mmCIF file of C-alpha atoms in Angstrom:
data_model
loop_
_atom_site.group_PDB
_atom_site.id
_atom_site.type_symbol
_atom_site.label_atom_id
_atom_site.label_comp_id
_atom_site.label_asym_id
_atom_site.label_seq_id
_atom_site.Cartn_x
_atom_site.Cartn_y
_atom_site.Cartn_z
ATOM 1 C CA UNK A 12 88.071 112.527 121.592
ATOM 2 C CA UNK A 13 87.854 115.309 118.935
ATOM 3 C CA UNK A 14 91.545 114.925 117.782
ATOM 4 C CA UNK A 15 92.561 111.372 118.600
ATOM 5 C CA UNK A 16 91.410 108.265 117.993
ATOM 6 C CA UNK A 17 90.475 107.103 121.302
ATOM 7 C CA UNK A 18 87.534 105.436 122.968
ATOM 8 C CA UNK A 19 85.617 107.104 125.861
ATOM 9 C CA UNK A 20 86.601 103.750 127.897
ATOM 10 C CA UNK A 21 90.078 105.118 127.833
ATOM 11 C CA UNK A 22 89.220 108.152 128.134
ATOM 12 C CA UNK A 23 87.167 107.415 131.440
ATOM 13 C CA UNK A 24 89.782 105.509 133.132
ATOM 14 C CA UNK A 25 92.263 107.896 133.057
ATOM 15 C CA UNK A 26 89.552 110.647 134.606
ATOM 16 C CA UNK A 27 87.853 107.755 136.664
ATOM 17 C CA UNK A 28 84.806 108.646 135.278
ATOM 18 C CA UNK A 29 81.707 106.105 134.170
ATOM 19 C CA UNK A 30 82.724 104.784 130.832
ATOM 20 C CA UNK A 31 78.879 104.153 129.383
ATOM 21 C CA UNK A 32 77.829 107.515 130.891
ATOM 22 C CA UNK A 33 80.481 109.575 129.072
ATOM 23 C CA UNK A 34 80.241 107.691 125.757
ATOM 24 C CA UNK A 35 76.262 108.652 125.621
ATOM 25 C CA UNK A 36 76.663 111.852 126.946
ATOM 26 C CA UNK A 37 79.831 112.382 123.906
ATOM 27 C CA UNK A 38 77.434 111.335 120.935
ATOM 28 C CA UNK A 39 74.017 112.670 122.338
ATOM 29 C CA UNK A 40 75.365 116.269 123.493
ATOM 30 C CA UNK A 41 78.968 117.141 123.496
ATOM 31 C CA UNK A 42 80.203 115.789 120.279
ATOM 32 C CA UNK A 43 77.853 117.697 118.318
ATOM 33 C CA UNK A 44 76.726 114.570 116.174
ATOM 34 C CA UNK A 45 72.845 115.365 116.461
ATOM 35 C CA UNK A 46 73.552 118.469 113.922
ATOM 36 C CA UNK A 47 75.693 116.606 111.766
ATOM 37 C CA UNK A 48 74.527 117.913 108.236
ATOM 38 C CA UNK A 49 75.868 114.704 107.093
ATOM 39 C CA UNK A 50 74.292 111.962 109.398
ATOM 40 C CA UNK A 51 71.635 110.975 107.473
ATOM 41 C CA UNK A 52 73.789 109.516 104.764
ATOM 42 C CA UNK A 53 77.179 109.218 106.214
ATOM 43 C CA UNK A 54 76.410 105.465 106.201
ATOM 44 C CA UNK A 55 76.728 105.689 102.637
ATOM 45 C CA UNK A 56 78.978 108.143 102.006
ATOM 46 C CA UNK A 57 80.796 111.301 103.603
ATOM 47 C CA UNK A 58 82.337 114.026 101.871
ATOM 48 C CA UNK A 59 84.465 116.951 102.841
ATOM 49 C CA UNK A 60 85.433 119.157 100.167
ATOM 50 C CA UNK A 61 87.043 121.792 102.297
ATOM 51 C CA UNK A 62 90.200 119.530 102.061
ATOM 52 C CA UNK A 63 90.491 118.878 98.879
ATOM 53 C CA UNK A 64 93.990 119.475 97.956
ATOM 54 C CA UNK A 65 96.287 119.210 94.370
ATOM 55 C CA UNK A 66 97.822 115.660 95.441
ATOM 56 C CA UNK A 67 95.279 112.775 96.536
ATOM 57 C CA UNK A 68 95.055 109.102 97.331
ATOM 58 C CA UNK A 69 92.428 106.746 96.481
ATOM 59 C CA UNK A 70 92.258 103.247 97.709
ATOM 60 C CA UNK A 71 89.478 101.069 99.310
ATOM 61 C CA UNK A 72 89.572 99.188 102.575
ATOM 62 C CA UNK A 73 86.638 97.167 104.819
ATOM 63 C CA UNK A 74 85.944 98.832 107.816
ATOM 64 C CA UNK A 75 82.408 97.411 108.646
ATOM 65 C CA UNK A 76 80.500 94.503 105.950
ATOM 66 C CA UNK A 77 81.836 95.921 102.741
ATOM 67 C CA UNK A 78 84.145 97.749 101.203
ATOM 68 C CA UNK A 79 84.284 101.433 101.441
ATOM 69 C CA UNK A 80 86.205 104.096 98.709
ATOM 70 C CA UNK A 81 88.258 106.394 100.947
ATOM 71 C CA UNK A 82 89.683 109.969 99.052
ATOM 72 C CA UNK A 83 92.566 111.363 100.839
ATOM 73 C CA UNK A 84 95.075 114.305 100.746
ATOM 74 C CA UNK A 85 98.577 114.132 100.979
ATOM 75 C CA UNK A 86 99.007 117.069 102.486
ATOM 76 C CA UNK A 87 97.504 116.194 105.619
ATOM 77 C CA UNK A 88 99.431 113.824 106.801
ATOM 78 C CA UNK A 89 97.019 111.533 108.228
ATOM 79 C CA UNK A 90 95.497 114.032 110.921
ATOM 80 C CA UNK A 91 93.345 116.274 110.830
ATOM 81 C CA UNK A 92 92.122 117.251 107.349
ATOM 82 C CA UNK A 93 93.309 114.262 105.689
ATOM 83 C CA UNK A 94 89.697 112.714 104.922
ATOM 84 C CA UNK A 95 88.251 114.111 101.313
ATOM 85 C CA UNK A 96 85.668 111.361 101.082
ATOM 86 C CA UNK A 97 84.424 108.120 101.654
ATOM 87 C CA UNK A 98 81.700 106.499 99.961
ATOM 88 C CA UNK A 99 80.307 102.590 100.231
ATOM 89 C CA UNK A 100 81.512 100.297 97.765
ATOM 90 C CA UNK A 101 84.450 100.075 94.809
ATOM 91 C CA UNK A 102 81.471 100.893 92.000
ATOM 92 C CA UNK A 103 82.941 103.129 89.805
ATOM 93 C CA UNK A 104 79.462 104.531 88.670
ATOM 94 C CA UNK A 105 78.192 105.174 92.612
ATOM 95 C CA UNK A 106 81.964 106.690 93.696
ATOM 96 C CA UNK A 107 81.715 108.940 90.771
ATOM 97 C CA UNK A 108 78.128 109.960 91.127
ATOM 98 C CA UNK A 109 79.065 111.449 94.542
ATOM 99 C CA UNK A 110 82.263 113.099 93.816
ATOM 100 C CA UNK A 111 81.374 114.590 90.978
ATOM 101 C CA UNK A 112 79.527 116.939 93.778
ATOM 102 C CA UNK A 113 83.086 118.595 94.275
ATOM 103 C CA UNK A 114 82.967 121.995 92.644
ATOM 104 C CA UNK A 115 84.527 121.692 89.111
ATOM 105 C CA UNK A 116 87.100 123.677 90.005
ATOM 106 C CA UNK A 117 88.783 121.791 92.760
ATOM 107 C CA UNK A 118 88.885 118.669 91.272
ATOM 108 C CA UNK A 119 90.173 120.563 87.855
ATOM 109 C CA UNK A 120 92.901 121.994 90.317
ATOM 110 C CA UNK A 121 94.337 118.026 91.415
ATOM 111 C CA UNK A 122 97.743 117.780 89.579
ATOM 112 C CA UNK A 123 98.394 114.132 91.043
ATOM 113 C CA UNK A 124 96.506 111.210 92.219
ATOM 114 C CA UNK A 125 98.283 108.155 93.514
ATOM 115 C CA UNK A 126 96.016 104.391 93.573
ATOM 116 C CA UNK A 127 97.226 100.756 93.382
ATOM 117 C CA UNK A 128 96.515 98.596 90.195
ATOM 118 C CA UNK A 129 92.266 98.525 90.339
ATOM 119 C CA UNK A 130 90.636 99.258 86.990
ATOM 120 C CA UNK A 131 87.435 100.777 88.870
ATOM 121 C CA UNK A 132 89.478 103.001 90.627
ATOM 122 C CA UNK A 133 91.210 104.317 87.698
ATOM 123 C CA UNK A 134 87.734 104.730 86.351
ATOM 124 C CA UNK A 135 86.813 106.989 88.789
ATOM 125 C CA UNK A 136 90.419 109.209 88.819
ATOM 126 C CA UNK A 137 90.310 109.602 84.988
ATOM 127 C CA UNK A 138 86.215 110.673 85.447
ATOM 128 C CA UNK A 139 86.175 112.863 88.258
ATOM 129 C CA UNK A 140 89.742 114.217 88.238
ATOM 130 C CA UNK A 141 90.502 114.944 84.232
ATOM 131 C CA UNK A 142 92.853 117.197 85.031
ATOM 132 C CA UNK A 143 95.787 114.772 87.251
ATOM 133 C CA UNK A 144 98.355 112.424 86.798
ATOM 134 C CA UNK A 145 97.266 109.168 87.657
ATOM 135 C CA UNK A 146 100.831 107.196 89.514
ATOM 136 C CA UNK A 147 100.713 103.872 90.404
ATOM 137 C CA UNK A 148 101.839 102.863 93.524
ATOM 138 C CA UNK A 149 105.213 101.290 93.048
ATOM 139 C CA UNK A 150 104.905 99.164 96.360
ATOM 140 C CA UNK A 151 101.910 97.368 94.628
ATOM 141 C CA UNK A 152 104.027 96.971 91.469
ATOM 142 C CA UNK A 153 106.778 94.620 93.473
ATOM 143 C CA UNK A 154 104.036 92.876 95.560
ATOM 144 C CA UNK A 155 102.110 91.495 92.435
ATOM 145 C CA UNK A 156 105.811 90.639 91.139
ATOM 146 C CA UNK A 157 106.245 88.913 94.594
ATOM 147 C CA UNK A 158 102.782 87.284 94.756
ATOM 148 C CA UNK A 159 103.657 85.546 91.247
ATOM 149 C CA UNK A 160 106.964 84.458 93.080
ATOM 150 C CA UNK A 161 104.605 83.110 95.715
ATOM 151 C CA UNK A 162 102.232 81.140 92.861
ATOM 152 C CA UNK A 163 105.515 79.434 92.217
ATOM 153 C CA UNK A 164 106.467 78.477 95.779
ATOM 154 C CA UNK A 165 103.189 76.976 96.495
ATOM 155 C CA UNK A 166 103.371 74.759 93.330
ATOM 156 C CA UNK A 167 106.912 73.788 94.592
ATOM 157 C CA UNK A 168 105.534 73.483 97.482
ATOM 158 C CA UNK A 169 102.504 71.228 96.286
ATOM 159 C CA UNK A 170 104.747 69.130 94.573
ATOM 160 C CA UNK A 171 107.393 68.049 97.574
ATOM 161 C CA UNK A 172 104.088 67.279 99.731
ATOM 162 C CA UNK A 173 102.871 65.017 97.328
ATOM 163 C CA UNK A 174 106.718 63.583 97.348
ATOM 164 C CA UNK A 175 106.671 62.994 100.994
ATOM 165 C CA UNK A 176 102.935 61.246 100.794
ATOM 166 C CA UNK A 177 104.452 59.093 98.029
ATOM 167 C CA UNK A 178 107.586 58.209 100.022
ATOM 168 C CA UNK A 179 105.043 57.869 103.107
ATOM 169 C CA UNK A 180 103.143 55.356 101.236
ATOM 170 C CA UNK A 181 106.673 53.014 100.017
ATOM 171 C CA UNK A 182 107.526 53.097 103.847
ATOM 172 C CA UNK A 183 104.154 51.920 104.927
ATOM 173 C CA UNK A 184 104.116 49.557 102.125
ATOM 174 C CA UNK A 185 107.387 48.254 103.417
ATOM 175 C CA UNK A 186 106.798 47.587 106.879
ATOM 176 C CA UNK A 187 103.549 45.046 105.925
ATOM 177 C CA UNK A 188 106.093 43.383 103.615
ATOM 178 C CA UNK A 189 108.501 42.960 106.473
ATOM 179 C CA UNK A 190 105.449 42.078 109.165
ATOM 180 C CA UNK A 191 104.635 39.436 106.223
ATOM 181 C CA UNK A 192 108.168 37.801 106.229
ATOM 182 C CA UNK A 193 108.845 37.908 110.215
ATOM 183 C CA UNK A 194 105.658 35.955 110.616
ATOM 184 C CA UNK A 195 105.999 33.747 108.060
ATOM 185 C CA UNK A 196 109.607 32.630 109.521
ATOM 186 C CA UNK A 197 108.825 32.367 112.584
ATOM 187 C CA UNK A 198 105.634 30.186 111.414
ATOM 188 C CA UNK A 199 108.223 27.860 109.567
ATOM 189 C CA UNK A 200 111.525 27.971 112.282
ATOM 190 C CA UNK A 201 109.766 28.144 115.065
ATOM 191 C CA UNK A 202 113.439 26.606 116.605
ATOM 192 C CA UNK A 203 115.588 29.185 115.856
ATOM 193 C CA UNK A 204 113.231 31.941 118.115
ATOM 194 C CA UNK A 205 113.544 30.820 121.405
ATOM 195 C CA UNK A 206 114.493 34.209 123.049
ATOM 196 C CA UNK A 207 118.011 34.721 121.564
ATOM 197 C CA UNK A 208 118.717 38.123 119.953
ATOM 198 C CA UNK A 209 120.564 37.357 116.407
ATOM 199 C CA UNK A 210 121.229 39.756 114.134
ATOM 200 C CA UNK A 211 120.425 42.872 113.412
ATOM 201 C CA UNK A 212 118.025 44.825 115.411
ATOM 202 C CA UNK A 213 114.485 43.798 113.710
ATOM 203 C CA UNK A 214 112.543 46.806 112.688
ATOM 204 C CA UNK A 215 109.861 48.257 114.698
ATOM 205 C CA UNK A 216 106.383 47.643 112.530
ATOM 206 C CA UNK A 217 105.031 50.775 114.513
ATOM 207 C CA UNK A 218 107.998 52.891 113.681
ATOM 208 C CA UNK A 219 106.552 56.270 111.931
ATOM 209 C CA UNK A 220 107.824 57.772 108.916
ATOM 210 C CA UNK A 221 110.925 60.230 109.356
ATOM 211 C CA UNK A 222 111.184 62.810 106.231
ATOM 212 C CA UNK A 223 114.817 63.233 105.389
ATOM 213 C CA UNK A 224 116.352 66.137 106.868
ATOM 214 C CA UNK A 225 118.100 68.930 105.158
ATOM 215 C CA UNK A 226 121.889 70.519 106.622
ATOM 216 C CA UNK A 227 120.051 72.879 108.578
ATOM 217 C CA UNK A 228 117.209 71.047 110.255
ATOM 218 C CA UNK A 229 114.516 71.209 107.919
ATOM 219 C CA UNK A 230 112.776 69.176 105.964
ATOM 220 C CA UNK A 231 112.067 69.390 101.777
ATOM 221 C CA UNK A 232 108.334 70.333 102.864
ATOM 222 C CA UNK A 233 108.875 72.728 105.878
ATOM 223 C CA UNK A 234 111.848 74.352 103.528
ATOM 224 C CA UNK A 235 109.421 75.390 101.014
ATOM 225 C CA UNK A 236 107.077 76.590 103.851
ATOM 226 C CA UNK A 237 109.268 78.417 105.903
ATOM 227 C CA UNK A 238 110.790 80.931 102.762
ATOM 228 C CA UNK A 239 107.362 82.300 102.139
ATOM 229 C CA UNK A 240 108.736 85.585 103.627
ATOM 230 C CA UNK A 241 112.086 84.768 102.424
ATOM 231 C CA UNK A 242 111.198 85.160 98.874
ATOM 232 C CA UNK A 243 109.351 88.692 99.117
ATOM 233 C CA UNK A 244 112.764 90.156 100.297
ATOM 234 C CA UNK A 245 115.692 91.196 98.593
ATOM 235 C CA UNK A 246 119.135 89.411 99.593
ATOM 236 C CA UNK A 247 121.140 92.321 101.375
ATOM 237 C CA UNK A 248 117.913 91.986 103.930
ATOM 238 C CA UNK A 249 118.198 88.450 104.686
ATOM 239 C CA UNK A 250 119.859 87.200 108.488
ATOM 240 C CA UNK A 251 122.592 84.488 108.476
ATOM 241 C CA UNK A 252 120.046 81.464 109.122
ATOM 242 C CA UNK A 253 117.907 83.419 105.928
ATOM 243 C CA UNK A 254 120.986 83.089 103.652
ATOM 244 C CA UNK A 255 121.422 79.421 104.718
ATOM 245 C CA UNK A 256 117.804 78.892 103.680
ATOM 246 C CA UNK A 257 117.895 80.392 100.675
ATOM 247 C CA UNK A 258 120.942 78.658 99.352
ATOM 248 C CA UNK A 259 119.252 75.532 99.955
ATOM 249 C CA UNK A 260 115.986 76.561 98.567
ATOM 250 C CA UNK A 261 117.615 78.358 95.498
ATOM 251 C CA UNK A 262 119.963 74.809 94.727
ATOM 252 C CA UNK A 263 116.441 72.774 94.806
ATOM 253 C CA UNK A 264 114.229 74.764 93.103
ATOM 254 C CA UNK A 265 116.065 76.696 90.178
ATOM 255 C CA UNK A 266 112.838 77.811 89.221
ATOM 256 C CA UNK A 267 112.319 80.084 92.476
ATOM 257 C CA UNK A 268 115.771 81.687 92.287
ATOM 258 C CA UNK A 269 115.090 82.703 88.609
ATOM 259 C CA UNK A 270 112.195 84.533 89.692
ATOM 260 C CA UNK A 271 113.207 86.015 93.055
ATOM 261 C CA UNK A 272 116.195 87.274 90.575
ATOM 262 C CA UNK A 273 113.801 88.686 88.311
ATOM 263 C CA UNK A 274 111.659 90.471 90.963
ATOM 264 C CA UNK A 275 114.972 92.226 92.424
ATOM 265 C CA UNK A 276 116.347 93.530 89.176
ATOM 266 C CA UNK A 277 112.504 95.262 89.022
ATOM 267 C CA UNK A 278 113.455 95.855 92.158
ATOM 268 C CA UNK A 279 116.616 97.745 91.711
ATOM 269 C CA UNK A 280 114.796 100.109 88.884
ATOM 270 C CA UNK A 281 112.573 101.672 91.679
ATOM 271 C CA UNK A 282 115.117 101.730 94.021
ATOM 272 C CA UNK A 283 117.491 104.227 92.038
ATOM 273 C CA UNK A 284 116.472 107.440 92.871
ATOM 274 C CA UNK A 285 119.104 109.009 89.725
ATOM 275 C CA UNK A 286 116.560 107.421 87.519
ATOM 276 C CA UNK A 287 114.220 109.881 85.308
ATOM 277 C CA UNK A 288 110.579 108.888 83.604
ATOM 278 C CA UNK A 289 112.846 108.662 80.236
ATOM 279 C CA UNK A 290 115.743 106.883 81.591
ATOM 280 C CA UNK A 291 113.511 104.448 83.590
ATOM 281 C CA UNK A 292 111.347 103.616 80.852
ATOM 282 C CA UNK A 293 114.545 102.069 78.797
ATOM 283 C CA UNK A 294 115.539 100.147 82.080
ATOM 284 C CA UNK A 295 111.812 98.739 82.289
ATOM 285 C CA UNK A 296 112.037 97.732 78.461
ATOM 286 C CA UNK A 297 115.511 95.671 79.578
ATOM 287 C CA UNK A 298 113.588 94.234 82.201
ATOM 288 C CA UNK A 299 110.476 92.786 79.455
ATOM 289 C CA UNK A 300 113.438 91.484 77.480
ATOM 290 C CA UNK A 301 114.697 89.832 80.340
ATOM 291 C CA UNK A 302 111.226 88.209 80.969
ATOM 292 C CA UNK A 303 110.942 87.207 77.831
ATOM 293 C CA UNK A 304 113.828 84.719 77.968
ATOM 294 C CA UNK A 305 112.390 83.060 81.342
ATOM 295 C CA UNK A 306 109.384 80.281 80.839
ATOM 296 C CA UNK A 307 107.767 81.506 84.031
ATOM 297 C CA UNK A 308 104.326 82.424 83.077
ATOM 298 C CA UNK A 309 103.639 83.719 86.561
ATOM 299 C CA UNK A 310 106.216 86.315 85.921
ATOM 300 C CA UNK A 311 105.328 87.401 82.644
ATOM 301 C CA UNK A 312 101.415 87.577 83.649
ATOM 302 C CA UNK A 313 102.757 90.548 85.955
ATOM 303 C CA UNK A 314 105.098 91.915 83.267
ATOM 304 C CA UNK A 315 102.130 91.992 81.042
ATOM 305 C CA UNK A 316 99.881 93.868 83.986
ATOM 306 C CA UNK A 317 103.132 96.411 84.327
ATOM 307 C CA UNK A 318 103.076 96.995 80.780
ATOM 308 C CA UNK A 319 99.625 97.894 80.761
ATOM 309 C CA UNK A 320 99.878 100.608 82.335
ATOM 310 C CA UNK A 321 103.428 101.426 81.342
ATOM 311 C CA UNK A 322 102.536 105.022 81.485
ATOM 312 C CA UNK A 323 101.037 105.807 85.023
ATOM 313 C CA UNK A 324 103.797 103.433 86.330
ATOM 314 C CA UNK A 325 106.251 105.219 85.067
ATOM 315 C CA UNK A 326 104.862 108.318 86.313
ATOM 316 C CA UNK A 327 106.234 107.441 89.388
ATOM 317 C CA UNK A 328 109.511 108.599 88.664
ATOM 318 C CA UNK A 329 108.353 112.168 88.504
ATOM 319 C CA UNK A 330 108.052 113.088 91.461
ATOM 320 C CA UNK A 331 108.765 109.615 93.720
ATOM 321 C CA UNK A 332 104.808 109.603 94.639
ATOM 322 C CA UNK A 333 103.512 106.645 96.559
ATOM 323 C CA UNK A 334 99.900 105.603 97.996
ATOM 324 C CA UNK A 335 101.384 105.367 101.400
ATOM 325 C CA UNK A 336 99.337 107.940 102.818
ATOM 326 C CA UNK A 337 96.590 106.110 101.639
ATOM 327 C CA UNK A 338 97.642 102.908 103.328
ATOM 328 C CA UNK A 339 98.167 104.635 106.752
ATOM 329 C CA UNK A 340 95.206 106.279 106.901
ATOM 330 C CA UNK A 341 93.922 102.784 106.380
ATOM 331 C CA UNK A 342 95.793 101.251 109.140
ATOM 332 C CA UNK A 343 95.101 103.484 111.879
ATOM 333 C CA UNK A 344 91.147 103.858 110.989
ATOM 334 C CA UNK A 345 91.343 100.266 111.286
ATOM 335 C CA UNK A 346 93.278 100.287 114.820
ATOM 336 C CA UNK A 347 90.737 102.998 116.211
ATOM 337 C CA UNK A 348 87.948 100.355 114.934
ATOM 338 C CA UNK A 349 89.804 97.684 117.021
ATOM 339 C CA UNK A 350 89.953 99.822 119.324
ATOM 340 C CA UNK A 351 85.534 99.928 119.900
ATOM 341 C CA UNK A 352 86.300 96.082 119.128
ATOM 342 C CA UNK A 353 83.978 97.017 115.801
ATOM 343 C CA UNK A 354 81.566 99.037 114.497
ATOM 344 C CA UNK A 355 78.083 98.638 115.688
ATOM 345 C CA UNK A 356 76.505 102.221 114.972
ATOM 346 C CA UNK A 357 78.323 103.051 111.455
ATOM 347 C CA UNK A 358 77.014 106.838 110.839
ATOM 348 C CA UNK A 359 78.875 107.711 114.510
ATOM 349 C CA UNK A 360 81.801 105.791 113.641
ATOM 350 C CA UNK A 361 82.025 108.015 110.163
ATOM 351 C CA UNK A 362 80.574 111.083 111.858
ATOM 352 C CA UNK A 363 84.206 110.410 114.576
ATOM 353 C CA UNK A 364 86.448 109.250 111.023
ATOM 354 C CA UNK A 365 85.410 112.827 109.750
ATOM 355 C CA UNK A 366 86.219 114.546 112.844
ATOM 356 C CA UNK A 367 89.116 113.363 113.773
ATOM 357 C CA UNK A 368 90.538 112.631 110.042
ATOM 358 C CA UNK A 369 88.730 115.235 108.681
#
């Protein structure tokens, strides 16, 4: 229970011991948590400067009722010694209030620090770590390129359902016009209905409204809603049915090809690993230019986010730094807190995050 992230439930199964007898007896006397020089505030923060290392992640994630500012080092690989701090909230004046207690000259020593686009984290790497190269992650640069694709879907998408409502409406409308005539001939040739079929089959006035189908089974409405995943992936990853889709979608809505097209020449950029920060930065100008020319403003809000912070974007193509770490240490605190099906005593849960991340 020291090095994994496992419950004392588990843990007592497999030695078929009492479960709530060996979870008290782990936090009261063997895990050592009593002594903790860090108990009394670990609900607020944690800190561990013994593994403080030259290349960090910073990121924030909700692991009980608010957000929490996890530090982490690369080098640890999510196990043990990964965990360089975690403090409650994303203020940038509380986060750097407690890791300024690092000695000076460890954080001095960081060459690298990897985060996603947040201002108040950025705030807090330029403060507390003066010294590193602040990277931004370039898996956060495509999704907010693929979450303004998604802004456009939805408004497609918006659009075709008020379509179908309209053409919903002219049906409806359509069968009280025909209930109107039927009963007004039969009121006035009462003769010519006496059980004899003639003519075409009369229309059913409860028959419900059939959207028109697509060439492969779907309608304009579940189209739009069934390519949300489509759209977020590049074309050589799409199955035969995806392709299919896609054509169909692309052919409708010109205005969602021209950005998926957009998002996968970015795309491409990050993808080349013969690219340098020099070279890269000319292909990332081609790319504005190419924005330029399109009339989506959901594209060029992100452009105008990338080219912000130009600089620490590019810096990914230094030394191919990511946040990833920083994103799996996220995940699999959050499976060992699914794991206790949640957190009811906080400082314990941070006092086990520090041991067994820490």
């Amino acid at each position: 229970m020291d090095t994994y992230p496992v419950t004392a439930c588990s843990v007592a199964r497999i030695y078929k011991l009492d479960a709530r007898n060996l979870e008290r007896s782990y936090k009261d006397c063997l895990s050592g948590f009593k002594d903790w020089d860090q108990a009394s505030h670990a609900a607020d923060w944690v800190l561990l400067t013994e593994n403080m290392g030259e290349h960090l992640s910073i990121d924030e994630t909700l692991l009980h009722e608010d957000l929490r500012t996890f530090v982490s080092n690369k080098e640890g690989h999510g196990k043990h010694g990964t965990l360089v701090a975690s403090v409650s909230g994303t203020k940038a004046s509380d986060v750097i209030k407690i890791l300024m207690k690092i000695p000076e000259e460890k954080r001095l020593a960081v060459k690298e620090i990897t985060m996603d686009f947040s201002d108040s984290m950025y705030t807090i790497a330029k403060k507390v770590f003066p010294n590193a190269e602040i990277v931004v992650d370039c898996f956060h640069i495509i999704k907010r390129c693929t979450d303004a694709v998604e802004e456009i879907r939805l408004k497609e998408k918006r659009e075709a359902i008020k379509e179908q409502n309209k053409a919903k409406a002219e049906f409806k409308k359509k069968l009280e016009l025909r209930a109107k005539r039927r009963k007004y001939y039969r009121r006035n040739h009462p003769k010519k209905y006496n059980g004899k079929k003639r003519g075409r089959k009369p229309m059913r006035l409860n028959q419900r409204f059939k959207p028109k189908e697509l060439s492969n089974g779907d309608t304009h409405v579940e189209l739009l809603t069934r390519s949300r995943y489509l759209v977020m992936q590049s074309g050589d990853k799409w199955g035969e049915k995806q392709k299919e889709r896609a054509l169909l979608l692309f052919n409708m809505h010109p205005k969602i090809k021209e950005a998926h097209g957009l998002v996968c020449s970015l795309r491409s950029i990050f993808g080349n690993k013969d690219l340098t920060k020099e070279t890269a930065r000319e292909k990332l100008h081609e790319w504005y230019q190419s924005v330029s020319k399109s009339t989506l403003r959901e594209i060029k809000a992100a452009r105008d986010l990338i080219k912000y912070k130009e600089e620490e974007v590019l810096n990914y193509f230094n030394n191919r730094s990511t946040n990833a770490s920083a994103e799996s240490l996220n995940s699999k605190m959050k499976g060992f807190r699914a794991q206790i099906r949640g957190v009811q005593d906080l400082p314990f849960f941070m006092f086990r995050v520090a041991t067994i991340f820490g």
